[in-house]
Structure formats: C-alpha cells, structure tokens
Amino acid sequence: MIPLSQMKIIQIDVTNACHNRCSNCTRLIGHHKKPFFMDLDQYRQAVDSLVDFPGMVGMIGGEPLLHPHFEEMCHYLEKKIEDPKRRGLWSTVPKETKHGTFIRQVFGNLFLNDHTVSSILHQPVLVAARDVVPEPQKMWEYIDNCWVQTLWSATITPKGAFFCEVAAAFDMLFDGPGGWAVEPGWWKREPDQFTDQKERWCPGCGCAIPLVRRASVDGIDDVSETNLERLTAIHSPKVGRGKVECYDRGLIAGWKPDYNWYMDKVEGEKEYRERIKPRLEQSA
C-alpha cells in the first residue's frame, strides 16, 4: 500500500443516492434501505481538511447531483480549492439535470459514465477475500497490493476519513465504527497507520483478489457466503429482490488492474460520451 499523500485523488463521498443499481458497485448501492446525504458542515470540514493535499479533491456518490445542496457544495469547493484542475466530479449527469453548464464552470476534471455500456466490467466487491483465499498469508499479500488503494482513492464520508473508498462503503453499509477525525493533515498517514481499518474491512472485500468481473449493466452483485449472510442480516433490498449470485468461478490469471481499468478501450465509450454531452449544455 502507499501513503495517502501519494494518491492522485481523495474523494468526498457526499451521498449514496443513485439512479442506477449497477453490478458490483464499489459504493454497495442497492443494499442500503435509505441513502445518506452529507450535511453542509461536514462537507465544509472535509474540503478544509484537503486544502493542502497536493492531488485532486473529488466529489463522488452515488450520484452527487442528487444532493439537495449540490450547488452550495460546489461553490464552497471552488472557493477553497482555487485550481480548477484540482476539482473533480464523478457523475452520470442525469438526463433531467439543470447543472450541466454549472459543473463545466466549476470542475476542471469531469469523469462521466452513464452506465449503459455493456462492455464496462465491475470487480466483485462483495466476494470476501477470506472466503476465496483461505491461506491468510496469500490473502494479505493480495490485500497489500490492492489496486483500489494504490491506484484509486481514500475518501471522506459522514462517518469520517478512510484510507480506501471501498472500506468506507463497507463501514457505512455494515454500521462500522467510522473513520478517522476529519482534520487538516489526516491524509498524511502512512500504511502502518491503516491497520485497524484494513484488518476490519479488507478480508470481507473482493477488490484485491483476481476474480472474474461482471458487466455493470447486469444489475447483479456477485457475493460470497459470509457476505451473503451479512447482507441478509441487514435486510438488504438487493438481496430481497434476488439481485445477487454466489460467486463460484475461482481465481483467474491475466488479471491486471490499471488506472483506467473500467474505461480504457471500452467499446461504445465515445458514443455514450456523445449522448451525455448535450446534458452539459443545460442550465437552471
């Protein structure tokens, strides 16, 4: 794993409300009975804690544009993070949005995915490492080289700061103890300071393990036995609708995550970006 200060992005997770119920979502969307919405004070505290972070400060969900205070949040981000290239938004840009022109003005980096392309594949997040890699030494070897932590993002949720955005999602779903205090410099932590969060959440996650991915448009989550038990215990709506399948395909060879793993050379990518483009011309 890498120090958080070396990450290119740290996200602020403002909501898990979303129009979609994609397969194997890293936000575990579809398993919550109701969405959360970060309040404005928490958001301001999150932004303030990242002013001196050298990388990009992102806004993510769910769908951030569904947050009732989205514009206020953007104005605060714009005020505190002066360089637009350090402001990022991850969004589907919903068809009915009136924020299109506004988000182009605020964010120097837009990462848009409308989740309608069948060739986009998602890693089986809910296939627990401990269920498919029974040797503890090998399991921890995979975890210590997890692509989410080394190539992706730490995050802040209403429950605190986390070394990994997927660990934060597990904490939210399974009512964990929360993260670190959101204060200036929290992102200077080194890997040996992640131990509590890592030991609590990583063995139940499948991101680090070489598993067969699933098309995001399937709407089905791959799960393993222990996670199915946990999801059933919290009365997951997605489990209740039969939108999960127990994973039985084992480990695979040739599994090589990279920075653009989900989006690189995806058939249809240019076409759906063209579909999204008109939405960015809309304004209130």
mmCIF file of C-alpha atoms in Angstrom:
data_model
loop_
_atom_site.group_PDB
_atom_site.id
_atom_site.type_symbol
_atom_site.label_atom_id
_atom_site.label_comp_id
_atom_site.label_asym_id
_atom_site.label_seq_id
_atom_site.Cartn_x
_atom_site.Cartn_y
_atom_site.Cartn_z
ATOM 1 C CA MET A 1 0.000 0.000 0.000
ATOM 2 C CA ILE A 2 1.032 3.606 -0.459
ATOM 3 C CA PRO A 3 0.974 6.701 1.788
ATOM 4 C CA LEU A 4 -2.222 8.689 1.307
ATOM 5 C CA SER A 5 -0.183 11.751 0.353
ATOM 6 C CA GLN A 6 0.913 9.900 -2.798
ATOM 7 C CA MET A 7 -2.625 9.352 -4.036
ATOM 8 C CA LYS A 8 -3.656 11.326 -7.104
ATOM 9 C CA ILE A 9 -7.205 11.766 -5.800
ATOM 10 C CA ILE A 10 -9.044 11.868 -2.487
ATOM 11 C CA GLN A 11 -12.819 11.749 -2.720
ATOM 12 C CA ILE A 12 -15.562 13.355 -0.676
ATOM 13 C CA ASP A 13 -18.478 10.931 -0.691
ATOM 14 C CA VAL A 14 -21.488 13.233 -0.469
ATOM 15 C CA THR A 15 -24.312 10.707 -0.988
ATOM 16 C CA ASN A 16 -25.093 7.138 -1.967
ATOM 17 C CA ALA A 17 -28.358 8.123 -3.619
ATOM 18 C CA CYS A 18 -28.239 6.981 -7.247
ATOM 19 C CA HIS A 19 -30.484 6.359 -10.249
ATOM 20 C CA ASN A 20 -28.640 3.134 -11.021
ATOM 21 C CA ARG A 21 -28.244 -0.286 -9.404
ATOM 22 C CA CYS A 22 -25.147 -1.417 -11.263
ATOM 23 C CA SER A 23 -23.474 -4.757 -10.741
ATOM 24 C CA ASN A 24 -20.742 -4.842 -8.119
ATOM 25 C CA CYS A 25 -20.816 -1.133 -7.322
ATOM 26 C CA THR A 26 -17.935 -0.058 -5.100
ATOM 27 C CA ARG A 27 -20.422 2.086 -3.179
ATOM 28 C CA LEU A 28 -22.529 -1.048 -2.459
ATOM 29 C CA ILE A 29 -25.566 0.804 -3.796
ATOM 30 C CA GLY A 30 -28.793 -1.150 -3.687
ATOM 31 C CA HIS A 31 -28.079 -2.744 -0.313
ATOM 32 C CA HIS A 32 -28.975 0.324 1.775
ATOM 33 C CA LYS A 33 -32.550 0.813 2.923
ATOM 34 C CA LYS A 34 -32.204 4.565 2.504
ATOM 35 C CA PRO A 35 -29.484 6.860 1.177
ATOM 36 C CA PHE A 36 -27.317 9.187 3.190
ATOM 37 C CA PHE A 37 -26.632 12.847 2.380
ATOM 38 C CA MET A 38 -23.572 14.539 3.862
ATOM 39 C CA ASP A 39 -24.587 17.757 5.603
ATOM 40 C CA LEU A 40 -23.037 21.089 4.683
ATOM 41 C CA ASP A 41 -20.961 21.449 7.846
ATOM 42 C CA GLN A 42 -19.442 18.002 7.297
ATOM 43 C CA TYR A 43 -18.735 18.875 3.693
ATOM 44 C CA ARG A 44 -17.022 22.152 4.546
ATOM 45 C CA GLN A 45 -14.909 20.350 7.136
ATOM 46 C CA ALA A 46 -13.972 17.738 4.537
ATOM 47 C CA VAL A 47 -12.913 20.333 1.966
ATOM 48 C CA ASP A 48 -10.974 22.319 4.564
ATOM 49 C CA SER A 49 -9.041 19.190 5.547
ATOM 50 C CA LEU A 50 -7.865 18.733 1.941
ATOM 51 C CA VAL A 51 -6.855 22.289 1.040
ATOM 52 C CA ASP A 52 -3.164 21.398 1.347
ATOM 53 C CA PHE A 53 -3.485 17.921 -0.184
ATOM 54 C CA PRO A 54 -1.364 18.050 -3.363
ATOM 55 C CA GLY A 55 -3.699 15.967 -5.543
ATOM 56 C CA MET A 56 -7.245 16.279 -6.817
ATOM 57 C CA VAL A 57 -10.219 16.702 -4.483
ATOM 58 C CA GLY A 58 -13.151 14.787 -5.904
ATOM 59 C CA MET A 59 -16.894 14.772 -5.336
ATOM 60 C CA ILE A 60 -18.445 11.343 -5.699
ATOM 61 C CA GLY A 61 -21.570 9.329 -4.870
ATOM 62 C CA GLY A 62 -23.860 7.644 -5.673
ATOM 63 C CA GLU A 63 -24.848 10.494 -7.897
ATOM 64 C CA PRO A 64 -23.556 13.785 -6.440
ATOM 65 C CA LEU A 65 -26.017 15.829 -8.492
ATOM 66 C CA LEU A 66 -28.862 14.319 -6.450
ATOM 67 C CA HIS A 67 -27.614 16.012 -3.293
ATOM 68 C CA PRO A 68 -30.082 18.799 -2.350
ATOM 69 C CA HIS A 69 -27.191 21.169 -1.575
ATOM 70 C CA PHE A 70 -25.070 20.265 -4.593
ATOM 71 C CA GLU A 71 -24.586 23.835 -5.844
ATOM 72 C CA GLU A 72 -23.708 25.171 -2.402
ATOM 73 C CA MET A 73 -21.136 22.427 -2.033
ATOM 74 C CA CYS A 74 -19.636 23.240 -5.418
ATOM 75 C CA HIS A 75 -19.349 26.933 -4.598
ATOM 76 C CA TYR A 76 -17.502 26.093 -1.379
ATOM 77 C CA LEU A 77 -15.154 23.719 -3.199
ATOM 78 C CA GLU A 78 -14.478 26.407 -5.811
ATOM 79 C CA LYS A 79 -13.701 28.929 -3.079
ATOM 80 C CA LYS A 80 -11.294 26.690 -1.155
ATOM 81 C CA ILE A 81 -9.599 24.755 -3.967
ATOM 82 C CA GLU A 82 -8.552 27.557 -6.305
ATOM 83 C CA ASP A 83 -7.062 25.492 -9.132
ATOM 84 C CA PRO A 84 -9.935 24.014 -11.190
ATOM 85 C CA LYS A 85 -7.682 21.109 -12.214
ATOM 86 C CA ARG A 86 -7.703 20.046 -8.573
ATOM 87 C CA ARG A 87 -11.523 19.857 -8.551
ATOM 88 C CA GLY A 88 -13.071 16.643 -9.866
ATOM 89 C CA LEU A 89 -16.621 15.350 -10.303
ATOM 90 C CA TRP A 90 -17.691 11.740 -10.853
ATOM 91 C CA SER A 91 -21.223 11.668 -12.267
ATOM 92 C CA THR A 92 -23.741 10.021 -14.577
ATOM 93 C CA VAL A 93 -25.076 13.519 -15.367
ATOM 94 C CA PRO A 94 -28.759 12.520 -15.038
ATOM 95 C CA LYS A 95 -30.932 13.341 -18.045
ATOM 96 C CA GLU A 96 -33.072 15.785 -16.078
ATOM 97 C CA THR A 97 -30.129 17.736 -14.644
ATOM 98 C CA LYS A 98 -30.110 21.522 -14.730
ATOM 99 C CA HIS A 99 -26.496 21.675 -13.547
ATOM 100 C CA GLY A 100 -24.776 20.980 -16.876
ATOM 101 C CA THR A 101 -23.357 24.429 -17.565
ATOM 102 C CA PHE A 102 -22.607 24.976 -13.888
ATOM 103 C CA ILE A 103 -20.489 21.843 -13.437
ATOM 104 C CA ARG A 104 -18.424 22.692 -16.512
ATOM 105 C CA GLN A 105 -17.635 26.020 -14.904
ATOM 106 C CA VAL A 106 -16.652 24.579 -11.523
ATOM 107 C CA PHE A 107 -14.833 21.352 -12.272
ATOM 108 C CA GLY A 108 -11.572 21.155 -14.167
ATOM 109 C CA ASN A 109 -11.962 17.384 -14.339
ATOM 110 C CA LEU A 110 -15.235 15.633 -15.209
ATOM 111 C CA PHE A 111 -15.431 11.847 -15.090
ATOM 112 C CA LEU A 112 -18.697 10.890 -16.748
ATOM 113 C CA ASN A 113 -20.222 7.429 -17.006
ATOM 114 C CA ASP A 114 -23.902 6.872 -17.713
ATOM 115 C CA HIS A 115 -23.572 3.117 -17.000
ATOM 116 C CA THR A 116 -25.328 1.958 -20.155
ATOM 117 C CA VAL A 117 -22.343 0.337 -21.893
ATOM 118 C CA SER A 118 -22.371 -3.454 -21.559
ATOM 119 C CA SER A 119 -18.605 -3.795 -22.039
ATOM 120 C CA ILE A 120 -17.811 -1.911 -18.803
ATOM 121 C CA LEU A 121 -16.926 -4.550 -16.201
ATOM 122 C CA HIS A 122 -17.035 -4.264 -12.406
ATOM 123 C CA GLN A 123 -14.964 -6.194 -9.889
ATOM 124 C CA PRO A 124 -16.885 -8.478 -7.445
ATOM 125 C CA VAL A 125 -16.619 -6.255 -4.368
ATOM 126 C CA LEU A 126 -18.776 -8.464 -2.136
ATOM 127 C CA VAL A 127 -16.843 -11.673 -2.721
ATOM 128 C CA ALA A 128 -14.898 -11.751 0.534
ATOM 129 C CA ALA A 129 -11.151 -12.309 0.235
ATOM 130 C CA ARG A 130 -11.243 -14.636 3.242
ATOM 131 C CA ASP A 131 -13.831 -16.847 1.503
ATOM 132 C CA VAL A 132 -11.887 -17.372 -1.719
ATOM 133 C CA VAL A 133 -8.271 -17.214 -0.491
ATOM 134 C CA PRO A 134 -8.151 -19.494 2.568
ATOM 135 C CA GLU A 135 -4.382 -19.071 3.136
ATOM 136 C CA PRO A 136 -4.015 -15.941 5.332
ATOM 137 C CA GLN A 137 -0.509 -15.120 4.093
ATOM 138 C CA LYS A 138 -1.618 -15.175 0.455
ATOM 139 C CA MET A 139 -4.785 -13.222 1.241
ATOM 140 C CA TRP A 140 -2.825 -10.425 2.904
ATOM 141 C CA GLU A 141 -0.337 -10.386 0.040
ATOM 142 C CA TYR A 142 -3.197 -9.661 -2.348
ATOM 143 C CA ILE A 143 -4.663 -7.050 0.001
ATOM 144 C CA ASP A 144 -1.375 -5.237 0.493
ATOM 145 C CA ASN A 145 -1.189 -4.778 -3.286
ATOM 146 C CA CYS A 146 -4.836 -3.806 -3.769
ATOM 147 C CA TRP A 147 -5.428 -1.604 -6.829
ATOM 148 C CA VAL A 148 -8.113 0.445 -5.050
ATOM 149 C CA GLN A 149 -5.599 1.708 -2.521
ATOM 150 C CA THR A 150 -2.602 2.029 -4.816
ATOM 151 C CA LEU A 151 -4.354 3.363 -7.944
ATOM 152 C CA TRP A 152 -7.573 4.907 -6.718
ATOM 153 C CA SER A 153 -8.727 6.868 -3.691
ATOM 154 C CA ALA A 154 -9.034 7.442 0.002
ATOM 155 C CA THR A 155 -12.292 9.112 0.999
ATOM 156 C CA ILE A 156 -14.319 11.111 3.488
ATOM 157 C CA THR A 157 -17.891 10.133 4.367
ATOM 158 C CA PRO A 158 -20.247 11.497 7.035
ATOM 159 C CA LYS A 159 -18.619 8.925 9.331
ATOM 160 C CA GLY A 160 -15.052 10.158 8.938
ATOM 161 C CA ALA A 161 -11.942 9.677 6.809
ATOM 162 C CA PHE A 162 -10.817 6.326 5.399
ATOM 163 C CA PHE A 163 -7.698 5.013 3.702
ATOM 164 C CA CYS A 164 -9.865 3.416 0.992
ATOM 165 C CA GLU A 165 -13.213 4.406 -0.513
ATOM 166 C CA VAL A 166 -14.428 0.791 -0.557
ATOM 167 C CA ALA A 167 -13.573 0.315 3.115
ATOM 168 C CA ALA A 168 -15.635 3.448 3.762
ATOM 169 C CA ALA A 169 -18.577 1.935 1.854
ATOM 170 C CA PHE A 170 -18.373 -1.246 3.944
ATOM 171 C CA ASP A 171 -18.297 0.827 7.114
ATOM 172 C CA MET A 172 -21.415 2.715 6.031
ATOM 173 C CA LEU A 173 -23.363 -0.383 4.993
ATOM 174 C CA PHE A 174 -22.464 -2.606 7.923
ATOM 175 C CA ASP A 175 -22.667 0.095 10.605
ATOM 176 C CA GLY A 176 -18.969 0.157 11.408
ATOM 177 C CA PRO A 177 -17.247 2.371 13.966
ATOM 178 C CA GLY A 178 -16.462 5.109 11.456
ATOM 179 C CA GLY A 179 -13.205 6.570 10.254
ATOM 180 C CA TRP A 180 -10.549 8.997 11.436
ATOM 181 C CA ALA A 181 -11.310 12.532 12.517
ATOM 182 C CA VAL A 182 -11.624 14.844 9.515
ATOM 183 C CA GLU A 183 -8.961 17.397 10.314
ATOM 184 C CA PRO A 184 -6.075 19.053 8.458
ATOM 185 C CA GLY A 185 -3.305 16.562 7.739
ATOM 186 C CA TRP A 186 -5.331 13.367 8.205
ATOM 187 C CA TRP A 187 -4.207 12.425 4.672
ATOM 188 C CA LYS A 188 -0.543 12.331 5.732
ATOM 189 C CA ARG A 189 -0.983 8.874 7.252
ATOM 190 C CA GLU A 190 1.408 6.083 6.253
ATOM 191 C CA PRO A 191 0.400 2.444 5.540
ATOM 192 C CA ASP A 192 1.306 1.269 9.039
ATOM 193 C CA GLN A 193 -1.380 3.637 10.315
ATOM 194 C CA PHE A 194 -4.139 1.953 8.254
ATOM 195 C CA THR A 195 -4.024 -1.291 10.244
ATOM 196 C CA ASP A 196 -7.316 -1.011 12.136
ATOM 197 C CA GLN A 197 -9.350 -0.120 9.063
ATOM 198 C CA LYS A 198 -7.522 -2.634 6.887
ATOM 199 C CA GLU A 199 -7.983 -5.563 9.265
ATOM 200 C CA ARG A 200 -11.641 -4.697 9.852
ATOM 201 C CA TRP A 201 -12.768 -4.367 6.226
ATOM 202 C CA CYS A 202 -10.304 -5.795 3.706
ATOM 203 C CA PRO A 203 -10.838 -9.525 4.418
ATOM 204 C CA GLY A 204 -14.524 -9.056 3.600
ATOM 205 C CA CYS A 205 -13.821 -7.273 0.288
ATOM 206 C CA GLY A 206 -13.034 -8.785 -3.114
ATOM 207 C CA CYS A 207 -11.385 -5.836 -4.837
ATOM 208 C CA ALA A 208 -7.820 -7.053 -4.314
ATOM 209 C CA ILE A 209 -8.480 -10.608 -5.485
ATOM 210 C CA PRO A 210 -8.123 -11.820 -9.118
ATOM 211 C CA LEU A 211 -11.784 -12.582 -9.775
ATOM 212 C CA VAL A 212 -13.941 -12.617 -12.905
ATOM 213 C CA ARG A 213 -15.618 -9.243 -13.396
ATOM 214 C CA ARG A 214 -19.237 -8.720 -14.388
ATOM 215 C CA ALA A 215 -20.876 -6.302 -16.837
ATOM 216 C CA SER A 216 -22.078 -3.292 -14.882
ATOM 217 C CA VAL A 217 -25.439 -3.265 -16.667
ATOM 218 C CA ASP A 218 -26.384 -6.756 -15.384
ATOM 219 C CA GLY A 219 -27.653 -5.300 -12.115
ATOM 220 C CA ILE A 220 -26.493 -8.420 -10.247
ATOM 221 C CA ASP A 221 -23.972 -8.396 -7.397
ATOM 222 C CA ASP A 222 -21.564 -11.290 -7.004
ATOM 223 C CA VAL A 223 -21.325 -12.330 -3.353
ATOM 224 C CA SER A 224 -19.628 -14.972 -1.249
ATOM 225 C CA GLU A 225 -21.155 -16.941 1.591
ATOM 226 C CA THR A 226 -20.139 -14.784 4.546
ATOM 227 C CA ASN A 227 -21.165 -11.557 2.850
ATOM 228 C CA LEU A 228 -24.495 -13.041 1.809
ATOM 229 C CA GLU A 229 -25.117 -13.844 5.474
ATOM 230 C CA ARG A 230 -24.241 -10.267 6.474
ATOM 231 C CA LEU A 231 -26.420 -8.754 3.747
ATOM 232 C CA THR A 232 -29.335 -10.980 4.699
ATOM 233 C CA ALA A 233 -28.949 -9.981 8.344
ATOM 234 C CA ILE A 234 -29.324 -6.277 7.490
ATOM 235 C CA HIS A 235 -32.276 -6.999 5.159
ATOM 236 C CA SER A 236 -30.543 -5.780 2.021
ATOM 237 C CA PRO A 237 -33.122 -4.634 -0.560
ATOM 238 C CA LYS A 238 -30.977 -6.036 -3.365
ATOM 239 C CA VAL A 239 -30.855 -9.451 -1.706
ATOM 240 C CA GLY A 240 -34.601 -9.256 -1.163
ATOM 241 C CA ARG A 241 -35.118 -8.707 -4.902
ATOM 242 C CA GLY A 242 -32.909 -11.660 -5.799
ATOM 243 C CA LYS A 243 -30.279 -9.452 -7.400
ATOM 244 C CA VAL A 244 -27.277 -11.348 -6.033
ATOM 245 C CA GLU A 245 -25.479 -14.505 -7.121
ATOM 246 C CA CYS A 246 -22.974 -16.602 -5.211
ATOM 247 C CA TYR A 247 -19.592 -16.445 -6.925
ATOM 248 C CA ASP A 248 -18.194 -19.835 -7.988
ATOM 249 C CA ARG A 249 -15.671 -19.052 -10.738
ATOM 250 C CA GLY A 250 -12.492 -19.129 -8.664
ATOM 251 C CA LEU A 251 -9.327 -17.098 -9.163
ATOM 252 C CA ILE A 252 -8.162 -16.175 -12.645
ATOM 253 C CA ALA A 253 -4.911 -15.494 -14.497
ATOM 254 C CA GLY A 254 -4.111 -12.384 -16.510
ATOM 255 C CA TRP A 255 -5.775 -10.040 -14.032
ATOM 256 C CA LYS A 256 -4.061 -6.653 -14.369
ATOM 257 C CA PRO A 257 -5.823 -3.580 -12.958
ATOM 258 C CA ASP A 258 -4.589 -0.163 -14.080
ATOM 259 C CA TYR A 259 -5.604 3.474 -13.670
ATOM 260 C CA ASN A 260 -8.215 3.312 -16.404
ATOM 261 C CA TRP A 261 -9.254 -0.283 -15.818
ATOM 262 C CA TYR A 262 -13.002 0.265 -16.136
ATOM 263 C CA MET A 263 -12.940 2.681 -19.035
ATOM 264 C CA ASP A 264 -9.904 2.068 -21.237
ATOM 265 C CA LYS A 265 -10.704 0.995 -24.832
ATOM 266 C CA VAL A 266 -14.324 0.287 -23.942
ATOM 267 C CA GLU A 267 -16.494 -0.339 -26.986
ATOM 268 C CA GLY A 268 -19.166 2.333 -27.106
ATOM 269 C CA GLU A 269 -17.370 4.737 -24.748
ATOM 270 C CA LYS A 270 -17.177 7.565 -27.283
ATOM 271 C CA GLU A 271 -20.795 7.090 -28.247
ATOM 272 C CA TYR A 272 -22.173 7.371 -24.734
ATOM 273 C CA ARG A 273 -19.986 10.380 -24.027
ATOM 274 C CA GLU A 274 -21.614 11.983 -27.048
ATOM 275 C CA ARG A 275 -25.022 11.153 -25.530
ATOM 276 C CA ILE A 276 -24.005 12.840 -22.294
ATOM 277 C CA LYS A 277 -22.572 15.918 -23.997
ATOM 278 C CA PRO A 278 -25.920 17.720 -24.532
ATOM 279 C CA ARG A 279 -26.683 17.388 -20.831
ATOM 280 C CA LEU A 280 -23.646 19.544 -20.120
ATOM 281 C CA GLU A 281 -25.267 22.387 -22.024
ATOM 282 C CA GLN A 282 -28.302 22.506 -19.744
ATOM 283 C CA SER A 283 -28.703 25.130 -17.048
ATOM 284 C CA ALA A 284 -31.292 26.118 -14.479
#
